[in-house]
XYZ file of C-alpha atoms in Angstrom:
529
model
C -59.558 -64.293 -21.948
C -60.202 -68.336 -22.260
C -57.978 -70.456 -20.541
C -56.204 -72.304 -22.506
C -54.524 -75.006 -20.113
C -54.299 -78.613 -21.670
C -53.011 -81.605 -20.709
C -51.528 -83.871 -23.839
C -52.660 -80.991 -26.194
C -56.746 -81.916 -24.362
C -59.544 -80.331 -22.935
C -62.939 -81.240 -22.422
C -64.200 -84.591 -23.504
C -61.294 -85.335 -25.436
C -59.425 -85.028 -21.996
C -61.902 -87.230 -20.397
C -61.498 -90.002 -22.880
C -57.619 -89.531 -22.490
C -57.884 -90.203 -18.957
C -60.582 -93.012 -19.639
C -58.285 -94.973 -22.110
C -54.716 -94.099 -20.983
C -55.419 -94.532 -16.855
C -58.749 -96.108 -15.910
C -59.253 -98.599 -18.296
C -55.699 -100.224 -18.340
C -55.475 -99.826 -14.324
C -59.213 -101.863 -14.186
C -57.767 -104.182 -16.745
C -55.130 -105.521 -14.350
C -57.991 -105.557 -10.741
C -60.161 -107.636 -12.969
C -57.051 -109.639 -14.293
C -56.061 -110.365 -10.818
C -59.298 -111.257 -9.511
C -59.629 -113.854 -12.004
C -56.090 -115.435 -13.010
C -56.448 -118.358 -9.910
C -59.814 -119.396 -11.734
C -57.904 -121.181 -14.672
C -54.671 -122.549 -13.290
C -56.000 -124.127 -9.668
C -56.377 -127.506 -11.826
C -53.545 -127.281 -14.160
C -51.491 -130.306 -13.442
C -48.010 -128.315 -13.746
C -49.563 -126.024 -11.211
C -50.172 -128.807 -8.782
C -46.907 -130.589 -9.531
C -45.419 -127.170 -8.691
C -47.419 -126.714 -5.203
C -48.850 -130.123 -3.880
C -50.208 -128.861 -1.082
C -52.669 -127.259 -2.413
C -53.720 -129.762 -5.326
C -56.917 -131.171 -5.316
C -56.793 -132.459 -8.745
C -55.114 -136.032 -7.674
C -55.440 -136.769 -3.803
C -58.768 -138.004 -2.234
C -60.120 -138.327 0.990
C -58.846 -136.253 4.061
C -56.045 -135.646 1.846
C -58.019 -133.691 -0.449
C -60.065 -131.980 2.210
C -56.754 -130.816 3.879
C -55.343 -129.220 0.135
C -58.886 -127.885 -0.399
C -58.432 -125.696 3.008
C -55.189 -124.493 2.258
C -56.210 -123.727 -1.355
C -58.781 -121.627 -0.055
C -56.457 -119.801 1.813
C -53.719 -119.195 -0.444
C -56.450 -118.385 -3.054
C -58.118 -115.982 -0.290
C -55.041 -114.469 1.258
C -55.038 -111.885 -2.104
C -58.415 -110.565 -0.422
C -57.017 -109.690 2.853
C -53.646 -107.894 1.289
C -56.538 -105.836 -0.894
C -57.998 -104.879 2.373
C -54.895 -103.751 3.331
C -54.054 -101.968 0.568
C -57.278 -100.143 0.250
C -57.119 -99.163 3.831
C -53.502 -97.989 3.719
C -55.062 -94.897 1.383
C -56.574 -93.060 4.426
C -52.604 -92.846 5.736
C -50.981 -91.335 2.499
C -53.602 -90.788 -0.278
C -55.005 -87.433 0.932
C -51.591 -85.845 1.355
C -49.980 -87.098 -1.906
C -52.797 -87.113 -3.899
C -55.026 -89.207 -6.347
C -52.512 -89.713 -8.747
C -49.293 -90.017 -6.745
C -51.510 -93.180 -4.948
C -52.636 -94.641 -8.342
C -49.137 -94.843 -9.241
C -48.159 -96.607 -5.685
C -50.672 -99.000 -6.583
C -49.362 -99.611 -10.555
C -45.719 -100.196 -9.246
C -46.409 -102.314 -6.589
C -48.131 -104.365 -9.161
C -45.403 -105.112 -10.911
C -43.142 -106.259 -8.646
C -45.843 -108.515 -7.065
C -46.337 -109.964 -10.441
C -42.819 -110.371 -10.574
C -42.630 -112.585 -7.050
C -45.407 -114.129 -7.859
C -44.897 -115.518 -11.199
C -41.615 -116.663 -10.444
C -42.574 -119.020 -7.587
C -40.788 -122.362 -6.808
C -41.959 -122.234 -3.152
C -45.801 -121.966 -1.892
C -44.248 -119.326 0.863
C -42.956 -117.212 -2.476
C -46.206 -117.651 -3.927
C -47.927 -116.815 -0.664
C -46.016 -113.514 -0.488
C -46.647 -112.607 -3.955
C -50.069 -112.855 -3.481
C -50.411 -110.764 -0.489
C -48.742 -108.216 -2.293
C -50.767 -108.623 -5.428
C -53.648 -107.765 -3.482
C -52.109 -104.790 -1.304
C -51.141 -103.293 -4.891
C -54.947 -104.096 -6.087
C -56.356 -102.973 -3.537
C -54.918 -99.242 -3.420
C -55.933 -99.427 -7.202
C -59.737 -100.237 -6.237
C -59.615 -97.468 -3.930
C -57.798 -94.630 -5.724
C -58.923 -95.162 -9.260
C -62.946 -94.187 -8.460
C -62.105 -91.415 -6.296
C -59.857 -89.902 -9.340
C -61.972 -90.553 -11.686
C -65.759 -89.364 -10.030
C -63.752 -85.930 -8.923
C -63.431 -85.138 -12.393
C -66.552 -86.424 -13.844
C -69.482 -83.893 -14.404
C -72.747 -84.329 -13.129
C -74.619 -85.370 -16.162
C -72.237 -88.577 -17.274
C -70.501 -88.969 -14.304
C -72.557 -92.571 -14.337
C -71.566 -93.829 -17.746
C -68.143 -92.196 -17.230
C -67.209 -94.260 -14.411
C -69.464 -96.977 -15.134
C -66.630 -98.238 -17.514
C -64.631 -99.077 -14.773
C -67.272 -101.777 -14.461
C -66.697 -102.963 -18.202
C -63.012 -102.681 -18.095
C -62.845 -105.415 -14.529
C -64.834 -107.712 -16.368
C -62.862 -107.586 -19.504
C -59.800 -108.420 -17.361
C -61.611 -111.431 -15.907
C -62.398 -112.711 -19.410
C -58.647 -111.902 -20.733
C -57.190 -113.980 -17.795
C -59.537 -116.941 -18.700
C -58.734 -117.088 -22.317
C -55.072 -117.084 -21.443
C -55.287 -119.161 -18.744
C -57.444 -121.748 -21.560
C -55.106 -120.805 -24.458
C -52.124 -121.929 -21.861
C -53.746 -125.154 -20.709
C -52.630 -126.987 -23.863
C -48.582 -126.209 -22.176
C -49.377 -129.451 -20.140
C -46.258 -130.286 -19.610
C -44.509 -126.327 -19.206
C -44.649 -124.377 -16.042
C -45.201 -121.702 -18.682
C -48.828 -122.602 -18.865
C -49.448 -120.541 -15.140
C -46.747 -118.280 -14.858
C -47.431 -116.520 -18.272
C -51.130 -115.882 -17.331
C -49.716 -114.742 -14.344
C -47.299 -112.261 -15.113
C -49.672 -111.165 -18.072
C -51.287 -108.297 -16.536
C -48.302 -106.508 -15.992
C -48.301 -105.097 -19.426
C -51.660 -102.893 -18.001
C -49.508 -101.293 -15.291
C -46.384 -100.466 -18.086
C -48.874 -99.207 -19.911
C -50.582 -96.810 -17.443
C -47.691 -95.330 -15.438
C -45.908 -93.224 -18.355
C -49.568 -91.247 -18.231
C -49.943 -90.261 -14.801
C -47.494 -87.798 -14.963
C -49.245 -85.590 -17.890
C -52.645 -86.155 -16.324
C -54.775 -83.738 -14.548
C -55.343 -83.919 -10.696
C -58.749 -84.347 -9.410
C -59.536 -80.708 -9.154
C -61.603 -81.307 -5.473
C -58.120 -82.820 -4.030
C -56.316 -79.318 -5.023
C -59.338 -77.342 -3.952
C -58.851 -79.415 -0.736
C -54.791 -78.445 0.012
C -55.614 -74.800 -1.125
C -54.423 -75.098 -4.647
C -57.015 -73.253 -5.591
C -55.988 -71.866 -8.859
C -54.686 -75.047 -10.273
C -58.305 -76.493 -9.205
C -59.708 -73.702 -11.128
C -57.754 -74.703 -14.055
C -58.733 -78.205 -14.163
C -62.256 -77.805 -13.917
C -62.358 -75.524 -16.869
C -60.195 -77.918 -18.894
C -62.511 -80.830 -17.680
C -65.470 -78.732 -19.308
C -63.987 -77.079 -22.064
C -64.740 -73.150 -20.278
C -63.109 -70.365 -19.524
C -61.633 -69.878 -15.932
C -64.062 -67.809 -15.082
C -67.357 -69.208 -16.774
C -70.837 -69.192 -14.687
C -70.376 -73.185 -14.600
C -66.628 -73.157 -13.127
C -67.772 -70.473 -10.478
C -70.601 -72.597 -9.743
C -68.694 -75.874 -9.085
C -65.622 -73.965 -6.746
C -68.459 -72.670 -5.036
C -69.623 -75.660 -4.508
C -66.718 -77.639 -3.966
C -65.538 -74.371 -0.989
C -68.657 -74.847 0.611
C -68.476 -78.383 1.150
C -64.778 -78.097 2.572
C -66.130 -75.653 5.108
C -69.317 -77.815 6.199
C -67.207 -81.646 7.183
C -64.447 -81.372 9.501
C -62.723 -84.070 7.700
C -61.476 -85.698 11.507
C -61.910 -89.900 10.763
C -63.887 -89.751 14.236
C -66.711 -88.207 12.253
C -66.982 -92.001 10.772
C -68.562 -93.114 13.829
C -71.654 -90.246 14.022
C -73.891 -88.966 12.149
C -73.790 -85.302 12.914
C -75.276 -82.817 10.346
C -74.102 -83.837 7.832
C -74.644 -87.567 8.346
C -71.664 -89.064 7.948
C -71.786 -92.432 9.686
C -75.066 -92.622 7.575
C -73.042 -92.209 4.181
C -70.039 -94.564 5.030
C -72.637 -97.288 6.394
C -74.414 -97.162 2.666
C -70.961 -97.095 1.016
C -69.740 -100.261 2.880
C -72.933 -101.892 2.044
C -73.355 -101.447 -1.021
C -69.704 -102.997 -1.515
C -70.857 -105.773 0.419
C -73.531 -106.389 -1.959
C -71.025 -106.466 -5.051
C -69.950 -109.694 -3.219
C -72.206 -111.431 -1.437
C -74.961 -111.628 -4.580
C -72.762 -114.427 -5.404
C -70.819 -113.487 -7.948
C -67.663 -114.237 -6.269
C -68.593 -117.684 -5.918
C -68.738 -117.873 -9.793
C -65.477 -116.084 -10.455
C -62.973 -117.748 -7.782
C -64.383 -121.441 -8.640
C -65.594 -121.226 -12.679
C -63.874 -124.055 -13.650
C -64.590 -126.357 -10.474
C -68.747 -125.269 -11.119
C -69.066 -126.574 -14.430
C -66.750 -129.686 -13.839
C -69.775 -130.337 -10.987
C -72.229 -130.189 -13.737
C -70.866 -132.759 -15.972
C -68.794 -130.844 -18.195
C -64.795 -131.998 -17.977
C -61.532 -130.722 -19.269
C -61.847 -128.396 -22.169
C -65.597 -128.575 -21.789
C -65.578 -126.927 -18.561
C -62.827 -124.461 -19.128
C -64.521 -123.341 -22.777
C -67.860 -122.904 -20.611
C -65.767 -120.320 -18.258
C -64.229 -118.737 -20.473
C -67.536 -117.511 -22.721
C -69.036 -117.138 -18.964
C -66.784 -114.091 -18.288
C -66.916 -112.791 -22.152
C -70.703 -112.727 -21.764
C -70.726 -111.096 -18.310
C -68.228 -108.275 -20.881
C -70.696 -107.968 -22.861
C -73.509 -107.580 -20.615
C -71.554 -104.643 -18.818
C -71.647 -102.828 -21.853
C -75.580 -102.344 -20.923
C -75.347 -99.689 -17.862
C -73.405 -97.304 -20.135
C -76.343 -96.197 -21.863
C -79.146 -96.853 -19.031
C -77.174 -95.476 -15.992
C -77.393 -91.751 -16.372
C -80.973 -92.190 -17.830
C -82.812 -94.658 -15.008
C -80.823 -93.735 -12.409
C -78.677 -96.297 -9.313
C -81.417 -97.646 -7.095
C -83.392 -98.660 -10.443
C -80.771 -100.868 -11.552
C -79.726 -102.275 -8.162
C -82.989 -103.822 -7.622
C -83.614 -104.797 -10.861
C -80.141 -106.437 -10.964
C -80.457 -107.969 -7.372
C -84.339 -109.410 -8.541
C -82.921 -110.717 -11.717
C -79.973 -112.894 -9.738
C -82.367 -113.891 -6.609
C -84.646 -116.242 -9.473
C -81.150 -116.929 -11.264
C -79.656 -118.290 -8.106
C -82.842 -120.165 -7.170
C -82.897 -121.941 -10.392
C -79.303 -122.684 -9.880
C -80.034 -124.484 -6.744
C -82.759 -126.228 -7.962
C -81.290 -127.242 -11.261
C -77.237 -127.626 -10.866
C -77.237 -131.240 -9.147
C -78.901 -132.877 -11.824
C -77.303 -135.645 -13.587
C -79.627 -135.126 -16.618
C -78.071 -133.150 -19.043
C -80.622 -131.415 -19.724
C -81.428 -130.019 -16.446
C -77.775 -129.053 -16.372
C -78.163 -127.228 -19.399
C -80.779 -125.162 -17.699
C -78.512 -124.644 -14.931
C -75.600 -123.618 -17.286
C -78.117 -120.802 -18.797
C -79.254 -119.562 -15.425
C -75.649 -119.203 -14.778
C -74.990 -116.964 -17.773
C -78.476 -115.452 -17.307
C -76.455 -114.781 -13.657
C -74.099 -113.071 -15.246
C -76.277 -110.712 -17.191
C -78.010 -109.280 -14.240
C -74.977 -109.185 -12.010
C -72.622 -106.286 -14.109
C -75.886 -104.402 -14.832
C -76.112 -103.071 -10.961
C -72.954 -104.572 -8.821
C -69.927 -104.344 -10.851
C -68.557 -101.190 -11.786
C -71.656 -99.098 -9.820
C -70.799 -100.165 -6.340
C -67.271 -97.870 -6.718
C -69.575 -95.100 -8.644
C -72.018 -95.273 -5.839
C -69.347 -95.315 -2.768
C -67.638 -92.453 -3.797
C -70.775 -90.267 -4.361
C -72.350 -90.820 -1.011
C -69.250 -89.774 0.462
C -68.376 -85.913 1.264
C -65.564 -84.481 0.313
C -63.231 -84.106 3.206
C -64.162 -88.005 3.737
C -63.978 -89.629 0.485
C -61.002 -91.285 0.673
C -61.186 -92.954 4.203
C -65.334 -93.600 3.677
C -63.819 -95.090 -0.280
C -61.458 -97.015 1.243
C -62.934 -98.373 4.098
C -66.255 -99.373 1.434
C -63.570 -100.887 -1.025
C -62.133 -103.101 2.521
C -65.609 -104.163 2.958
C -65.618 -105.634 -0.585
C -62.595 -107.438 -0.268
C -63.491 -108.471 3.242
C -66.478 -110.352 2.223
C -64.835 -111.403 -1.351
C -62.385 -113.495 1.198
C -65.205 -114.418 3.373
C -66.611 -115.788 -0.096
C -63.706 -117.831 -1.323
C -63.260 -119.254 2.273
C -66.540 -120.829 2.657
C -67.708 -121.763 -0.886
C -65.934 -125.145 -1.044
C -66.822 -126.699 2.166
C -70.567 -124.913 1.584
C -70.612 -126.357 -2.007
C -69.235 -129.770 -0.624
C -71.495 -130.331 2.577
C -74.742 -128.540 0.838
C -74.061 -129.435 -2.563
C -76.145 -126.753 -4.869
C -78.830 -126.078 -2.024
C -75.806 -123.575 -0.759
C -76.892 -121.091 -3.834
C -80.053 -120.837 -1.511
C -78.282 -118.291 0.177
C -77.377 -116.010 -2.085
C -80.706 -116.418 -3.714
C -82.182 -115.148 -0.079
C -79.524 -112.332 0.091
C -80.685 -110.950 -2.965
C -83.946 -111.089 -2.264
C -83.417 -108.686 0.658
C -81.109 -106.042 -1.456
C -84.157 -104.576 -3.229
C -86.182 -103.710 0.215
C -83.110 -102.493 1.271
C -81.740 -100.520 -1.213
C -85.648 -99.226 -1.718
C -85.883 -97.797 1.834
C -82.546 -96.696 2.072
C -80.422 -95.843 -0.983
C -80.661 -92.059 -2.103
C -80.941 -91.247 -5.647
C -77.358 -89.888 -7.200
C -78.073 -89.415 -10.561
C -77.951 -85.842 -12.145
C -76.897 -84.275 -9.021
C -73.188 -83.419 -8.202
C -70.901 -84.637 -5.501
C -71.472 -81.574 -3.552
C -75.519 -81.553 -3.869
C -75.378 -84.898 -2.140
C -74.108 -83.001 0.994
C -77.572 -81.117 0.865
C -79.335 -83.825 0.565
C -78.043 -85.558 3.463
C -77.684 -82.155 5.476
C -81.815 -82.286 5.649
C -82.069 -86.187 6.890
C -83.518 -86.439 10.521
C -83.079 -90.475 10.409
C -82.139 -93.078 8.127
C -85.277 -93.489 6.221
C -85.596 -89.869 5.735
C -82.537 -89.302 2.895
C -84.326 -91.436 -0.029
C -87.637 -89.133 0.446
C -85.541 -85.868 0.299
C -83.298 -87.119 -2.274
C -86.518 -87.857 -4.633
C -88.353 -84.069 -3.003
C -84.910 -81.950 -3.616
C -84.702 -80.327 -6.709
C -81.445 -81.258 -9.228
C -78.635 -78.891 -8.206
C -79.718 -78.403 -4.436
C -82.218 -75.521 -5.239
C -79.419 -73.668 -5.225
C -76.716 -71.611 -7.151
C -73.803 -69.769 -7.049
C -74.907 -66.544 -5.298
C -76.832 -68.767 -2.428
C -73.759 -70.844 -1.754
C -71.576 -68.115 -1.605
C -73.448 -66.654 1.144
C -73.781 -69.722 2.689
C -70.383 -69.748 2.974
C -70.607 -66.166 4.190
C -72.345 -67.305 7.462
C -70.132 -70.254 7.631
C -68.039 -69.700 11.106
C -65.052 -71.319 9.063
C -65.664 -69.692 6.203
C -63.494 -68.057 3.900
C -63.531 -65.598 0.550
C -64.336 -68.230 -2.375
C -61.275 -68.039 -4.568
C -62.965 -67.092 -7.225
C -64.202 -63.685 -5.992
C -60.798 -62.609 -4.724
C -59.152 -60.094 -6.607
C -56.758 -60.518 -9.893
C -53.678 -59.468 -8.284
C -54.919 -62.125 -4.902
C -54.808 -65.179 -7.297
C -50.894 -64.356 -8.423
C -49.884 -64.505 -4.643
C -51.683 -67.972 -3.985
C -50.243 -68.826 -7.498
C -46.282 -68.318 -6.049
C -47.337 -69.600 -3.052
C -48.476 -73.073 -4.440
């Protein structure tokens, strides 16, 4: 008999966009919101009037160099509470779950929006940042974990691609009502609205978690092995027992009995490579920031002020900066799944190398047209940049990383990103103000070495499933061995049900798949659970 479980009256891909629309999207709506709100308000003179010491709108000299360092920090100090808060997920996020975290994340949101919206002090603001980042940063971790454990194998790219689309949508919202909001010159409304703004995203969300299905690997994981069952089939839209359901418990048993799951795997590479797979997940976070995109988000407003362009200019330039970087993010939903992650990494990471070289060569020109050649390479920046490091870094992370070790090797990839997003903000106005525009130089060089790198060393994901990448990795020898077995191994391992059951077989930890045990076997685990 089919199963007929649903969540919200859903199964199959209706279920999927359910989760997509009610959960994903809002909960990426308010990370991208966040990442962006301090672009439009740093210069808004009720800001400033609010927190002198950290305006550099109206001092000069040492005076302004001292405000610019402790704008950088207050601006940064969001990074290193994200780091925090993605980190913190290895202590509580594989006992309570994916969506038990998510909603730690969406509720700390709100009352960090709260503290920080409501500032009179630059220690209140302080705090509320910090905390604003903690909550983000459990978000960033939890959110493509949940979402890649219950994506299948064939759209599992385009499905959590959109993750990608929905951060950059946030970024564009917070500029337009940061801009709408600049005309309140004289209100402190005009940068505590924008502030509190994206707390509507986390009302939004919350309601939803509790009628939403847990990742199915996570229950497989705590032996709830039934309830696993039933979300897979009501992920696919098959009975219980279908061939495909089998095949994926199968799957999913046999890679709980190959990884310990002990963090000290993290530091060798073993069989199944594991330092390997968190070393390629932290990098390829690192990436998403050091192309030099943060340098664009943190400072929009500041960049196109240097080119010429003042006041409403500048912030009209930064606002239809993020909305085309939006757009451009629609373009890996429909070429992700078919040309596959290392493709669009290097053509991405090409693409901004000449874009940033331009930049440098073009952005310090008092010529207006020159600087309207830098303003295009800019958006031409922001073309290449969504299409390989903005919502694919998370994809990618998470399906490198084995099950047993998803969330630490997640977490610790997602601390990397923030790490280096601080590292960013930090050193982007001194570089800018002691290099001037040769400083995009660098990140014109760093790009140039992500495509040899990600060549030589990036396996291929696409159109294989979480667990195949365990195979893949399970034949390495060395580091440059996984991206020639990854292109040799056949899609689905080579193998299928009745192989990794007997694999499991032979396993010394191994256990009778749940799925073979006997009718009256799956009650008993049922009133156990």
């Amino acid at each position: 008999m089919a199963s007929t479980r649903r969540f919200m009256g859903l199964r199959g891909n209706r279920l999927k966009a359910a989760m997509l629309c009610l959960i994903v999207i809002p909960s990426c709506l308010l990370f991208g919101y966040n990442n962006g709100s301090t672009g439009g308000i740093l210069t808004l003179q009720a800001f400033v009037t609010q927190f002198p010491q950290i305006d550099t709108v109206n001092p000069t000299g040492t005076q302004l160099a001292h405000n610019s360092l402790i704008q950088g920090v207050v601006t940064g100090i969001y990074d290193l509470g994200a780091i925090v808060g993605s980190l913190s997920c290895i202590v509580y996020s594989e006992r309570i779950g994916r969506l038990r975290t998510i909603f730690i994340g969406l509720v700390l949101a709100i009352i960090a929006l709260a503290i920080e919206s409501s500032a009179y002090s630059l220690a209140q603001l302080i705090v509320g940042r910090i905390v604003v980042g903690i909550s983000v940063g459990i978000i960033s971790a939890a959110v493509p974990v949940w979402q890649s454990e219950c994506s299948s194998t064939a759209h599992r790219g385009s499905f959590v691609i959109m993750e990608g689309l929905a951060i950059s949508a946030g970024i564009t919202i917070s500029e337009w009502i940061s801009f709408g909001f600049y005309f309140a010159t004289t209100n402190s409304a005009n940068w505590r609205v924008p502030l509190v703004f994206p707390v509507v995203f986390a009302l939004f969300a919350i309601p939803f978690l509790f009628v939403m299905p847990e990742s199915p690997r996570w229950l497989a994981r705590v032996n709830r092995l039934v309830e696993a069952r039933q979300v897979l089939a009501a992920l696919v839209d098959q009975d219980e027992h279908s061939e495909d359901v089998n095949k994926e418990m199968a799957a999913i048993e046999l890679s709980l009995t190959e990884i310990r799951g002990s963090l000290k795997d993290l530091t060798k590479n073993g069989k199944q490579r594991v330092l390997n797979r968190t070393l390629l997940a932290m990098t390829v976070q690192l990436f998403q920031q050091m192309c030099g995109i943060a340098a664009l988000v943190f400072y929009t407003n500041t960049v196109f002020l240097n080119l010429g362009f003042k006041g409403t200019e500048s912030r009209i330039l930064a606002a239809c900066l993020t909305t085309f970087q939006t757009c451009s993010s629609v373009i890996p939903l429909f070429v992700i799944d078919r040309f596959g992650r290392r493709k669009l990494f290097m053509f991405s990471a090409a693409g901004m190398c000449v874009c940033m070289a331009v930049v440098a060569g073009t952005a310090n020109s008092s010529n207006p047209g020159v600087a309207g050649v830098a303003v295009a390479f800019i958006y031409l920046f922001d073309f290449f940049e969504p299409i390989g490091f903005l919502g694919q870094t998370f994809l990618y992370a998470t399906e490198v990383a084995p099950l047993k070790l998803r969330v630490p090797i997640t977490a610790i990839a997602n601390a990397t990103q923030w790490l280096f997003q601080f590292v960013v903000a930090q050193v982007t106005p001194p570089g800018a103000a002691n290099l001037g525009t040769k400083y995009y130089i660098i990140y014109a060089v760093i790009n140039f070495f992500i495509v040899p790198i990600v060549y030589f060393f990036f396996p291929e994901t696409t159109n294989r499933s979480l667990e195949e990448m365990d195979n893949v990795f399970g034949q390495a020898q060395g580091y440059f061995d996984v991206v020639g077995i990854a292109k040799r191994l056949p899609r689905n391992g080579g193998i299928d049900a009745e192989q990794q059951l007997e694999q499991l077989a032979v396993n010394e930890n191994a256990y009778t798949p749940e799925f073979s045990k006997p009718a009256h076997q799956h009650e008993e685990v049922v009133k156990q659970n």
